[in-house]
Short mmCIF file of C-alpha atoms in Angstrom, two decimals:
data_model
loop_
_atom_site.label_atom_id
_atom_site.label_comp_id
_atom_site.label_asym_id
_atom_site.label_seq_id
_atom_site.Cartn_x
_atom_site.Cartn_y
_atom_site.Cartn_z
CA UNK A 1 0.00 0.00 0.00
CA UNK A 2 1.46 3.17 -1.16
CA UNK A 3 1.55 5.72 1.67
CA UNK A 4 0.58 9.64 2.04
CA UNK A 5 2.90 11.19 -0.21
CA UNK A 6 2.27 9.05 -2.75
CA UNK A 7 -0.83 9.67 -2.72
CA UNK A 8 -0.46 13.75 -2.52
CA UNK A 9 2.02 13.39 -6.10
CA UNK A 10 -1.47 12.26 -7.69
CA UNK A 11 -3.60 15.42 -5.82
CA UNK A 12 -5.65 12.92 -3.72
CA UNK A 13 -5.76 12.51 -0.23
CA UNK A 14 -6.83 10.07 2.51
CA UNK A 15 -6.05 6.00 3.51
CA UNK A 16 -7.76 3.34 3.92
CA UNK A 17 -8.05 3.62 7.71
CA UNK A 18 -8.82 7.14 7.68
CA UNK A 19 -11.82 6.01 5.33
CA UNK A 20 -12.79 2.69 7.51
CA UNK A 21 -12.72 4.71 10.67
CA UNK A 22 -14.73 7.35 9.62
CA UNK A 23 -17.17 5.10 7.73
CA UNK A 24 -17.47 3.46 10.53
CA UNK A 25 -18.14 6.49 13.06
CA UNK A 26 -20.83 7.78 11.11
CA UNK A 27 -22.40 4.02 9.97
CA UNK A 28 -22.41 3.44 14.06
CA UNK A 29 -24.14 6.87 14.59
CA UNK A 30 -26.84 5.91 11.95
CA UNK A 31 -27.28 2.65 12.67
CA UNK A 32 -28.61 3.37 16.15
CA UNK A 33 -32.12 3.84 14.66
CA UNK A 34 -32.52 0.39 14.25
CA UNK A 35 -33.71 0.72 17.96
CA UNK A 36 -35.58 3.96 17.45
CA UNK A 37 -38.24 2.53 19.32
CA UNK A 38 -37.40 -0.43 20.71
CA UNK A 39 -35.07 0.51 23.60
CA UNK A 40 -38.46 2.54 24.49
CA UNK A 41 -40.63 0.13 23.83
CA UNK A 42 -42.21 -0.60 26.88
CA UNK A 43 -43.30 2.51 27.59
CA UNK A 44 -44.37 3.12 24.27
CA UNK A 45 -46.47 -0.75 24.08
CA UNK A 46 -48.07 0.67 27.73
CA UNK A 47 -48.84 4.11 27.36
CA UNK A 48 -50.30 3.59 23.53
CA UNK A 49 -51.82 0.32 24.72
CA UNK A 50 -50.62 -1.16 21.42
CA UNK A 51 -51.53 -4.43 20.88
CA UNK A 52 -48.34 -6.79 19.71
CA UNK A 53 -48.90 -6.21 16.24
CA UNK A 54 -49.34 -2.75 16.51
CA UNK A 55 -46.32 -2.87 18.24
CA UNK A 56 -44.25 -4.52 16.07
CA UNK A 57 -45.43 -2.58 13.07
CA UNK A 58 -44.03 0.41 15.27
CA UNK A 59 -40.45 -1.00 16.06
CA UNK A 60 -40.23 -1.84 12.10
CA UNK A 61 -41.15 1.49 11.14
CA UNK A 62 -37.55 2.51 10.81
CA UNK A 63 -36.96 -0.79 8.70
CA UNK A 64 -38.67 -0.01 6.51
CA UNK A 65 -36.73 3.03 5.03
CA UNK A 66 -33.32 1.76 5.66
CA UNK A 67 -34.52 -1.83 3.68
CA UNK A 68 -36.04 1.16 0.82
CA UNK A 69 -33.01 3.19 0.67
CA UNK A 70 -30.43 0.80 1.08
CA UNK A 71 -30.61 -0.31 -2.58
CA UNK A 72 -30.73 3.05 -4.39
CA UNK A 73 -27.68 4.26 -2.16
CA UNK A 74 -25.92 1.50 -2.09
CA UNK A 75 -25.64 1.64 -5.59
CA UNK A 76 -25.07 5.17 -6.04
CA UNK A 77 -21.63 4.57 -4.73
CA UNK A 78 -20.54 3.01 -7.49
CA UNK A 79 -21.54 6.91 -8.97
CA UNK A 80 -20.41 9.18 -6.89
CA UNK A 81 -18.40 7.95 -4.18
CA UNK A 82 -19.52 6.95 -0.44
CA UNK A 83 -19.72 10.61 1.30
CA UNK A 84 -22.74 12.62 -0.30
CA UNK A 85 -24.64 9.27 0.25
CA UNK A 86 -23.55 8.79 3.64
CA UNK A 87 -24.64 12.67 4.41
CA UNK A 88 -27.89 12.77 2.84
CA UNK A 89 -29.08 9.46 4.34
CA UNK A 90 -27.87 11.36 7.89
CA UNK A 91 -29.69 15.01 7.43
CA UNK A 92 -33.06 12.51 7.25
CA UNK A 93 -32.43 11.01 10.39
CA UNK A 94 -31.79 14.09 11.89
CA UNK A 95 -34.99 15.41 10.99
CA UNK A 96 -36.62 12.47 11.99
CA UNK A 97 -34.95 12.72 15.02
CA UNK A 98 -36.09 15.94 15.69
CA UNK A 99 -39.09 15.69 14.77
CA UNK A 100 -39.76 13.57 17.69
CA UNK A 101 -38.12 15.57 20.25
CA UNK A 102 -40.24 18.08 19.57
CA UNK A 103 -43.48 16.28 19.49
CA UNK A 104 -42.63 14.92 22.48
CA UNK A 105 -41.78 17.97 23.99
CA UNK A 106 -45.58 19.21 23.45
CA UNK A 107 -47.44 15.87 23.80
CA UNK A 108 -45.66 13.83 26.50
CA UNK A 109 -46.73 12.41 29.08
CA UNK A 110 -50.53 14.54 29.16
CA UNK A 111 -51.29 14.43 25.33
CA UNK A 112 -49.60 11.74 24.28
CA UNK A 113 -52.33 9.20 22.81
CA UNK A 114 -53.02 6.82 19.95
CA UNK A 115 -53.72 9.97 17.58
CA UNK A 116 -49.90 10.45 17.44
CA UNK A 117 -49.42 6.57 16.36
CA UNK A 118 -49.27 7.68 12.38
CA UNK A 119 -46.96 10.60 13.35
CA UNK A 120 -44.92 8.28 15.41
CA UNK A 121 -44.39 5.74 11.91
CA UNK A 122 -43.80 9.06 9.90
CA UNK A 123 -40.61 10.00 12.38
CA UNK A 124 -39.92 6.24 12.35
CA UNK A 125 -39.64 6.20 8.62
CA UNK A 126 -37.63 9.05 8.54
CA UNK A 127 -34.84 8.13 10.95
CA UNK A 128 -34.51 4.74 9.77
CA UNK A 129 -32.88 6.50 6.72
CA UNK A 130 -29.56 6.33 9.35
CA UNK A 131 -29.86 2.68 8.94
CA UNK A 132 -29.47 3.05 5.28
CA UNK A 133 -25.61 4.04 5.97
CA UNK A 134 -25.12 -0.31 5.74
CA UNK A 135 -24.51 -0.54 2.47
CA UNK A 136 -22.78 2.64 1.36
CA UNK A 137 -20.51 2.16 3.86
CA UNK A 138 -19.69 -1.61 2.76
CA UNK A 139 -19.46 -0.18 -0.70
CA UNK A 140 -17.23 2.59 0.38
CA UNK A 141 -14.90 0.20 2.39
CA UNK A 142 -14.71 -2.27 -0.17
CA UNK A 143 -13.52 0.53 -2.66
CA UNK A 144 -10.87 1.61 -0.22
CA UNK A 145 -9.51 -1.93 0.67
CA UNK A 146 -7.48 -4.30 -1.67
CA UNK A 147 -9.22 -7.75 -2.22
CA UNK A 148 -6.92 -9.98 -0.12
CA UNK A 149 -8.22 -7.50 3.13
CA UNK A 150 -12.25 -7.42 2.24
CA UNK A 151 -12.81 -9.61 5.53
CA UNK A 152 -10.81 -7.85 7.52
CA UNK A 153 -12.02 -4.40 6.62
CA UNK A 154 -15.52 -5.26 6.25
CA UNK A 155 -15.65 -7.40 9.16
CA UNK A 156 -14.20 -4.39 11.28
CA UNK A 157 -16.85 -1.55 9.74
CA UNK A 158 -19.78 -4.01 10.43
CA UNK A 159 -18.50 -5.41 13.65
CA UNK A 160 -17.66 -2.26 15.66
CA UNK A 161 -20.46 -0.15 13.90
CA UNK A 162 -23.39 -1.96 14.45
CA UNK A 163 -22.29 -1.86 18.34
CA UNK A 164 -24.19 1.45 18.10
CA UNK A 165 -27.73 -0.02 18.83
CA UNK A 166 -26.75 -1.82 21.45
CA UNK A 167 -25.41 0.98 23.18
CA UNK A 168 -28.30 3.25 22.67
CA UNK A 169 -30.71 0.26 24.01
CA UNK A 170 -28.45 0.10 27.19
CA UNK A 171 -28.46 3.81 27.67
CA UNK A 172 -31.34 5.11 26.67
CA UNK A 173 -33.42 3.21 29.76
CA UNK A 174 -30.58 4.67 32.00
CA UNK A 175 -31.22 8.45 30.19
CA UNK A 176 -34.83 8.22 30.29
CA UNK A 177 -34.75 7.69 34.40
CA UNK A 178 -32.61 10.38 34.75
CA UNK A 179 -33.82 13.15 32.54
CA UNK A 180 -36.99 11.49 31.09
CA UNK A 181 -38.17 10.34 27.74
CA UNK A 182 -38.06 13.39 25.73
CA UNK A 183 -34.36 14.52 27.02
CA UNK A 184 -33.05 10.84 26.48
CA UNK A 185 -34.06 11.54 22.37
CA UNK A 186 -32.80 15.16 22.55
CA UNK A 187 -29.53 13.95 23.97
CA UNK A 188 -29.27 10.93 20.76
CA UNK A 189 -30.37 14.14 18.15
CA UNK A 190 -26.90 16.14 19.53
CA UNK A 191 -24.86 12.96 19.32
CA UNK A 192 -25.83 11.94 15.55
CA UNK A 193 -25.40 15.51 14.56
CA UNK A 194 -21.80 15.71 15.93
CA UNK A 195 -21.17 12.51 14.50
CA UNK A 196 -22.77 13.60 10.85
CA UNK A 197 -20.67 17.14 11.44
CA UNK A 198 -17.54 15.37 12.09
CA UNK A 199 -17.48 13.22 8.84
CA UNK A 200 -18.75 16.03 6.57
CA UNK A 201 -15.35 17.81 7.76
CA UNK A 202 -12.90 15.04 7.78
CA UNK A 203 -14.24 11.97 5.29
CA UNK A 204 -12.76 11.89 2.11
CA UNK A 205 -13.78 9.01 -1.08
CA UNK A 206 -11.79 6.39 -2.00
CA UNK A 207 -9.36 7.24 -4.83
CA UNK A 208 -10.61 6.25 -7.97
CA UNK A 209 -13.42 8.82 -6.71
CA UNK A 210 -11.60 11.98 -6.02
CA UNK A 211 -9.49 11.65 -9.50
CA UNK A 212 -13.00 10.61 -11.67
CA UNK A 213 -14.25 14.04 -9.61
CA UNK A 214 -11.32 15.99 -10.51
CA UNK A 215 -11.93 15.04 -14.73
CA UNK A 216 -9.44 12.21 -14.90
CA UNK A 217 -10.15 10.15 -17.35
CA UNK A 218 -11.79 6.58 -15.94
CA UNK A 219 -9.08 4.35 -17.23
CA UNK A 220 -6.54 6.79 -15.94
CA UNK A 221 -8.30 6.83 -12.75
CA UNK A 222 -8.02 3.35 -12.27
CA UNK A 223 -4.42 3.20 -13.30
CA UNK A 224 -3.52 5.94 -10.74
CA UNK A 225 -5.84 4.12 -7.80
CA UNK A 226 -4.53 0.55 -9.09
CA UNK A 227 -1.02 1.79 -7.90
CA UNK A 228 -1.80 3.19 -4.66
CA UNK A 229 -3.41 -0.15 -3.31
CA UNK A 230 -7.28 0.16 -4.57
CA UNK A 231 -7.87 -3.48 -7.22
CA UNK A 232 -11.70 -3.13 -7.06
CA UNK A 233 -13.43 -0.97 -9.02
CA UNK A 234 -17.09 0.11 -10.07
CA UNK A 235 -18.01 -1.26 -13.91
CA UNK A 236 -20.61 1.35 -14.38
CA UNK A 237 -23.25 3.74 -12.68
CA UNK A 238 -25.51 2.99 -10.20
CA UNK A 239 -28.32 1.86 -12.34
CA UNK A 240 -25.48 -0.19 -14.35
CA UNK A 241 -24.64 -1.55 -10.83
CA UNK A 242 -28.00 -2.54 -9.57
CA UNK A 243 -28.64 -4.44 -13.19
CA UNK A 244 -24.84 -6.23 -13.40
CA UNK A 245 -25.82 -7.56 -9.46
CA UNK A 246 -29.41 -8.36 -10.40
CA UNK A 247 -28.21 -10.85 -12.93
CA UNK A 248 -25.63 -12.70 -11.38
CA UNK A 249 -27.41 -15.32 -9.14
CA UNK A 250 -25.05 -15.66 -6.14
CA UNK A 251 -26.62 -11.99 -5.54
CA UNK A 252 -29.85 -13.51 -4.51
CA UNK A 253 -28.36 -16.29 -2.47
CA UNK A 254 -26.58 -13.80 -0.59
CA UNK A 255 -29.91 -11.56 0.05
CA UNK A 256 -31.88 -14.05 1.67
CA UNK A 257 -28.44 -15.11 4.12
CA UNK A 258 -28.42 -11.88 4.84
CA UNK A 259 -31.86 -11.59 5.47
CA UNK A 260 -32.04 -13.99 8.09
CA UNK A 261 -28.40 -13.50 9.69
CA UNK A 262 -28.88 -9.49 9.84
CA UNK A 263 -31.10 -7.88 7.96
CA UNK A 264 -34.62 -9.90 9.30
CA UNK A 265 -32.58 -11.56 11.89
CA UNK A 266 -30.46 -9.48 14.43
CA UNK A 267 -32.29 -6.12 13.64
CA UNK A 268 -35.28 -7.39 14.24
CA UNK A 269 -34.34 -8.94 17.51
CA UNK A 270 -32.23 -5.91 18.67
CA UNK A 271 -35.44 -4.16 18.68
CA UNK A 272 -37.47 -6.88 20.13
CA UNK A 273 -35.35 -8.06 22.76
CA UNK A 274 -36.05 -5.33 25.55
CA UNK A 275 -39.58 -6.07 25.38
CA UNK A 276 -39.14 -10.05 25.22
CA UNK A 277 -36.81 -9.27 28.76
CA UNK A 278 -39.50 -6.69 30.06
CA UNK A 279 -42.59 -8.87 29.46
CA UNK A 280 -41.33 -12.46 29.17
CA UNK A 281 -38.91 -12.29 32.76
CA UNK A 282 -40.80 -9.22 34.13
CA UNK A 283 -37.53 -7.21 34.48
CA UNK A 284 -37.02 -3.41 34.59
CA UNK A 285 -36.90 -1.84 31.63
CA UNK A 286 -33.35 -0.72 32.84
CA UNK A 287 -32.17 -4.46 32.92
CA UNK A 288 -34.08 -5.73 29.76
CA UNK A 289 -32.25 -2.85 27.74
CA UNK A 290 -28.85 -4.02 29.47
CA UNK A 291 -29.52 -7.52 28.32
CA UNK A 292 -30.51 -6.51 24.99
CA UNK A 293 -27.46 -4.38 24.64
CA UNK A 294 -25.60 -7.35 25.74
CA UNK A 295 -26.66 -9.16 22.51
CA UNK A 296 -26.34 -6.30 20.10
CA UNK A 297 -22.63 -5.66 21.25
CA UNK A 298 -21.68 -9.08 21.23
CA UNK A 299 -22.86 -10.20 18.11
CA UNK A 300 -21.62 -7.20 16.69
CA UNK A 301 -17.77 -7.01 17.85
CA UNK A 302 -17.57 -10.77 17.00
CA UNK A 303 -18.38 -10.13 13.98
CA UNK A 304 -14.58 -8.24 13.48
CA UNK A 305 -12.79 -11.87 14.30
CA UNK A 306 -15.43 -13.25 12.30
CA UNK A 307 -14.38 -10.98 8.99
CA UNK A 308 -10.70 -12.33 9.13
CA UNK A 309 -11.91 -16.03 9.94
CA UNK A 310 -13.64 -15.59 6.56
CA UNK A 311 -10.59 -14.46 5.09
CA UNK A 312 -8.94 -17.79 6.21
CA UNK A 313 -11.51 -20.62 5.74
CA UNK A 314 -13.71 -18.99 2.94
CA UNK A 315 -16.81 -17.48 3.62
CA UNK A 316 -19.05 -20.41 2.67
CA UNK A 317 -17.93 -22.80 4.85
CA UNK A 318 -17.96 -20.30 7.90
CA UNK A 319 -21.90 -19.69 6.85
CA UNK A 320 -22.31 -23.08 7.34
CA UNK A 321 -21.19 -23.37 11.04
CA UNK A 322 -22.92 -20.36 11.68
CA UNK A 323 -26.36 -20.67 10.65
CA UNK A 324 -26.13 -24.28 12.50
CA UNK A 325 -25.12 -22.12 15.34
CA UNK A 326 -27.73 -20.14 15.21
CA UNK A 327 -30.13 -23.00 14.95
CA UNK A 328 -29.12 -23.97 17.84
CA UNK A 329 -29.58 -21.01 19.88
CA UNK A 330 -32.78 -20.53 18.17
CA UNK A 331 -34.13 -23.44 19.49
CA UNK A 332 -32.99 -23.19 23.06
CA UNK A 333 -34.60 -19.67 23.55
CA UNK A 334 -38.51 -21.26 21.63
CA UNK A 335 -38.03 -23.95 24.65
CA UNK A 336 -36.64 -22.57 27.80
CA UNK A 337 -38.21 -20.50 30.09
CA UNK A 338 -35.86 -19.95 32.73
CA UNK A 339 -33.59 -16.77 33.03
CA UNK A 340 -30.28 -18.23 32.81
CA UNK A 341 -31.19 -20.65 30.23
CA UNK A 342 -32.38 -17.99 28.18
CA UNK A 343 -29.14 -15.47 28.62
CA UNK A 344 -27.42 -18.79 27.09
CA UNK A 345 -29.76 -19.07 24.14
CA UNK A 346 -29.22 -15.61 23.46
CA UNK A 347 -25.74 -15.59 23.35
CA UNK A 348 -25.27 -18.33 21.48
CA UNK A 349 -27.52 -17.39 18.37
CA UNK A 350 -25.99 -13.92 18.95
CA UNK A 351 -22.75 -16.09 17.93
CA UNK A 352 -23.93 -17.57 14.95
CA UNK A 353 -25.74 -14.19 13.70
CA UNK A 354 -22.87 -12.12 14.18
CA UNK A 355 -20.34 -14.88 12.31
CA UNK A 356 -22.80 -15.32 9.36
CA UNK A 357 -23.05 -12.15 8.55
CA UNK A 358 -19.17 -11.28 8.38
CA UNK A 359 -19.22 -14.69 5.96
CA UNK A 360 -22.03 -13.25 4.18
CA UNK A 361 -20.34 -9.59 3.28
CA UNK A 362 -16.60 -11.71 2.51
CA UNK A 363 -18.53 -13.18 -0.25
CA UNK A 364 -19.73 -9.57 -1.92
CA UNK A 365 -16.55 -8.46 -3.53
CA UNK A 366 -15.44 -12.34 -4.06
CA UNK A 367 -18.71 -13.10 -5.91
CA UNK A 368 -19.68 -9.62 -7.35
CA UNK A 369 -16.81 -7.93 -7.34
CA UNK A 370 -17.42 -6.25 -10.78
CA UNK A 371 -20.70 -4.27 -9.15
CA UNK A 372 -19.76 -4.24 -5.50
CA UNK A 373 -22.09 -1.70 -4.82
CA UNK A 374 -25.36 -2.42 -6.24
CA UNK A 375 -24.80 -5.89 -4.56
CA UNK A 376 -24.36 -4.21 -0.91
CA UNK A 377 -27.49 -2.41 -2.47
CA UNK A 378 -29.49 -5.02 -2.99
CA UNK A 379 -28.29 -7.61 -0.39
CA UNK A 380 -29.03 -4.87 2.85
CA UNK A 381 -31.97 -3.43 0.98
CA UNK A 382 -34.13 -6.52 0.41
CA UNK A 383 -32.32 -8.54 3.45
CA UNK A 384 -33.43 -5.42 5.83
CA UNK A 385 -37.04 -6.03 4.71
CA UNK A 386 -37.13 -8.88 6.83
CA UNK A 387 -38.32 -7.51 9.71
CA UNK A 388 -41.14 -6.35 8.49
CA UNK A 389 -42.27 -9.46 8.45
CA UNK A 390 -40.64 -10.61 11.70
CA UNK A 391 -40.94 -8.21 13.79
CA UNK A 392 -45.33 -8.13 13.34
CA UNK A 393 -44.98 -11.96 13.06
CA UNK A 394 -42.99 -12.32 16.47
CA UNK A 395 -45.99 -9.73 18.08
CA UNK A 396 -48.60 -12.36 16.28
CA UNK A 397 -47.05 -14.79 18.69
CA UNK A 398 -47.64 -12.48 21.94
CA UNK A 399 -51.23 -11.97 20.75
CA UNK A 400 -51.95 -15.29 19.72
CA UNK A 401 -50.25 -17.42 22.45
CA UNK A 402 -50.01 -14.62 25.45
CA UNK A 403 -47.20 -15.11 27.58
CA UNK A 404 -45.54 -17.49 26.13
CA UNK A 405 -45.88 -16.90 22.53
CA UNK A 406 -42.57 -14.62 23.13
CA UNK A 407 -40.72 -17.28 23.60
CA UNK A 408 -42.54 -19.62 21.03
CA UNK A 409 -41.79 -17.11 18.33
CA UNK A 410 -38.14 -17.98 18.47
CA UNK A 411 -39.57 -21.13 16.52
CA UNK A 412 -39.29 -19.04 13.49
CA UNK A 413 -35.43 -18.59 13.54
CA UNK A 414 -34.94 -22.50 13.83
CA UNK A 415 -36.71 -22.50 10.97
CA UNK A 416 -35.05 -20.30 8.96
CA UNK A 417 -31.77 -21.11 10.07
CA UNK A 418 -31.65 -24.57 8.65
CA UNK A 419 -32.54 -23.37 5.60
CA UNK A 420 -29.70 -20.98 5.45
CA UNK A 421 -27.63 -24.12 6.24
CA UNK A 422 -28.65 -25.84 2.91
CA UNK A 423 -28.12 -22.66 1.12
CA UNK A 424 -24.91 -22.33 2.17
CA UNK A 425 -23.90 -25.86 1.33
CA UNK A 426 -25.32 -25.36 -2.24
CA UNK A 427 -23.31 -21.71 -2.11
CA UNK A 428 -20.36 -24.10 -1.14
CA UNK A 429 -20.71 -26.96 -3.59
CA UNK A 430 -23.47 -26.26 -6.28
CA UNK A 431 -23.63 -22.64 -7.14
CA UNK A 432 -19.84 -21.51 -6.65
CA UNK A 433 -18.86 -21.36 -9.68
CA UNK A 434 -18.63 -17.96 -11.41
CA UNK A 435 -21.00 -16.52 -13.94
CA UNK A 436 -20.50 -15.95 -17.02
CA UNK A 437 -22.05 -12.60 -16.44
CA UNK A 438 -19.05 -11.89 -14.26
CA UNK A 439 -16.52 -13.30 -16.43
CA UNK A 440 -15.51 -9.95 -17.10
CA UNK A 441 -14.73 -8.60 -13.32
CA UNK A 442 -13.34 -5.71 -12.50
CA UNK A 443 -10.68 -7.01 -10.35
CA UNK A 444 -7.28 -6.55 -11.22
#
């Protein structure tokens, strides 16, 4: 890797870490709305008197967005580069953001009813746009990162980023008893916009970016990147991108592991969790949002081992462990109703969902390499989507089967997981082989 005066004799600036650690600064920042609501929750379920559907339509709200703008943005890196992306997505959850300080400000606790449920999905939808920040950041890290180091990189901007949901479903409980519910959002708003202000000033594109900006020619541009450590590089536009990873199959395998290691999977349990611990074990909210933070930073930070295991052993065969792992931990927390057996469960399909998903996002730029980001695009935009569907189908089992419907609806994870295992062995041994649609990658 060619260091920083190389890289000044060309009129570019930045390195790869810069670009990883500020990626993942912001991505951590605007991932926390994954858990817009669900760190509140409780008080939200009780003070609406939702019923569990209801509720789980509200926890998805911000899903839906980041599942909807994943795939345009994720894409348009491949265009334009990672940061205008990255700061658009980020002025939309601010306002989101704000929006609900301010209603809460007026409404809460006095007028603050089931007439505000719409307004509450409106702000939902708007801040989820942080979560959108997924795949332009894998885009924009897999741009910055030589091909031998995708794990690695990727595993370290998913792994330590997506930490941020679990701390804001730790602290937020703790905020919110010491200076309410409106000051706990007010304090996140301030934290996401010093996070958003703080890449605007400092984040820089990968190469082949800044020279295509400054009217170098694209070959040119890759020649000049090629020799400063960059060997993956877009084929086209984002709508080029988005059709080139539409038509190579792997794409779609790797959308619906992603939708049930991540993008259904551990979001939608992130944001179900403090309520499973509140009503389920009949903690304090303060303790079920500890225990839920417990799973979102461990299956997060294991994910950054996870990335370079990949490296090693190939990301197929570590989705095969994996989703066996999480099969496993699936099924202990559907049976058990016991505290400790449950913190057990948890942890262990926080395991497997935090190693399948670094195995997952190896296999982007080794399978798609020529249209990296229309495949991040695609893969966090449709695999997001999941939770709307799991998050209202794990409420269906609260309404259906009362008490213990939330831990019955843990069935559905078994379920899915050993499907993902005889995906992944076909990923492995069937479908590995590369397209001819790819024949022409843009790897050097």
């Amino acid at each position: 890797m060619s260091d920083a005066h190389a890289a000044d004799e060309y009129g570019v600036t930045g390195t790869p870490r810069r670009g990883l650690v500020l990626s993942t600064f912001v991505f951590f920042a605007g991932l926390t709305t994954i858990v817009f609501y669900g760190a509140a929750g409780p008080i939200l379920e009780d003070q609406l008197a939702l019923t569990g559907i209801l509720h789980g339509l509200l926890l998805s709200s911000p899903h839906l967005s980041k599942a909807v703008l994943r795939i345009p943005f994720g894409a348009w890196v491949d265009d334009v580069g990672g940061k205008k992306p990255f700061l658009i997505l980020m002025a939309s959850t601010l306002v989101g953001t704000g929006g609900l300080v301010v209603t809460l400000f007026f409404t809460y606790p006095e007028n603050f009813d089931m007439s505000l449920y719409p307004l509450l999905v409106f702000f939902g939808l708007l801040a989820g746009a942080g979560g959108a920040t997924f795949s332009v950041g894998t885009s924009q890290t897999s741009y910055w990162y030589p091909s031998d180091k995708q794990g690695f990189a990727l595993g370290a901007f998913a792994g330590i980023g997506n930490i941020g949901p679990g701390m804001i479903t730790f602290a937020l409980p703790v905020l919110i008893g010491l200076v309410g519910l409106t000051g706990s959002y007010a304090i996140w708003l301030v934290f996401m916009l010093v996070a958003t202000v703080i890449y605007a000033l400092y984040a820089v594109d990968p190469y082949y970016f800044q020279l295509r900006k400054q009217g170098t020619d694209p070959e040119e541009s890759k020649r000049i990147a090629d020799d400063l450590g960059q060997d993956i590089f877009p084929s086209g536009g984002a709508w080029e991108s988005l059709k080139t990873s539409a038509r190579n199959r792997r794409t779609w395998v790797l959308v619906f592991l992603y939708t049930v290691s991540f993008g259904g999977g551990f979001t939608s349990l992130s944001a179900w969790f403090p309520t499973y611990w509140e009503q389920f074990h009949e903690l304090s909210l303060a303790t079920a949002g500890l225990l839920a933070g417990l799973f979102i930073a461990y299956g997060s930070l294991i994910r950054v081992p996870a990335g370079s295991i990949s490296d090693r052993f190939g990301g197929e065969i570590v989705a095969i462990i994996s989703f066996a792992i999480m099969a496993l931990g699936s099924a202990i927390m559907t049976v058990v109703t016991g505290f400790w057996p449950a913190i057990v469960g948890m942890m262990v399909l926080g395991t497997g969902m935090g190693i399948a998903n670094a195995a997952v996002f190896e296999l982007v730029p080794k399978f798609v390499p020529e249209a990296v980001g229309g495949a991040s695009g695609w893969i966090s935009g449709i695999g997001g989507g999941g939770t709307l569907v799991i998050l209202p189908l794990m409420g269906y089992f609260a309404d259906a089967y009362g008490e213990i419907g939330y831990a019955r609806g843990f069935g559905v994870f078994v379920v899915l997981s050993l499907l993902c295992v005889g995906v992944a062995i076909a990923l492995k041994y069937i479908i590995s082989e590369p397209d001819e649609s790819t024949d022409e990658a843009a790897v050097h």
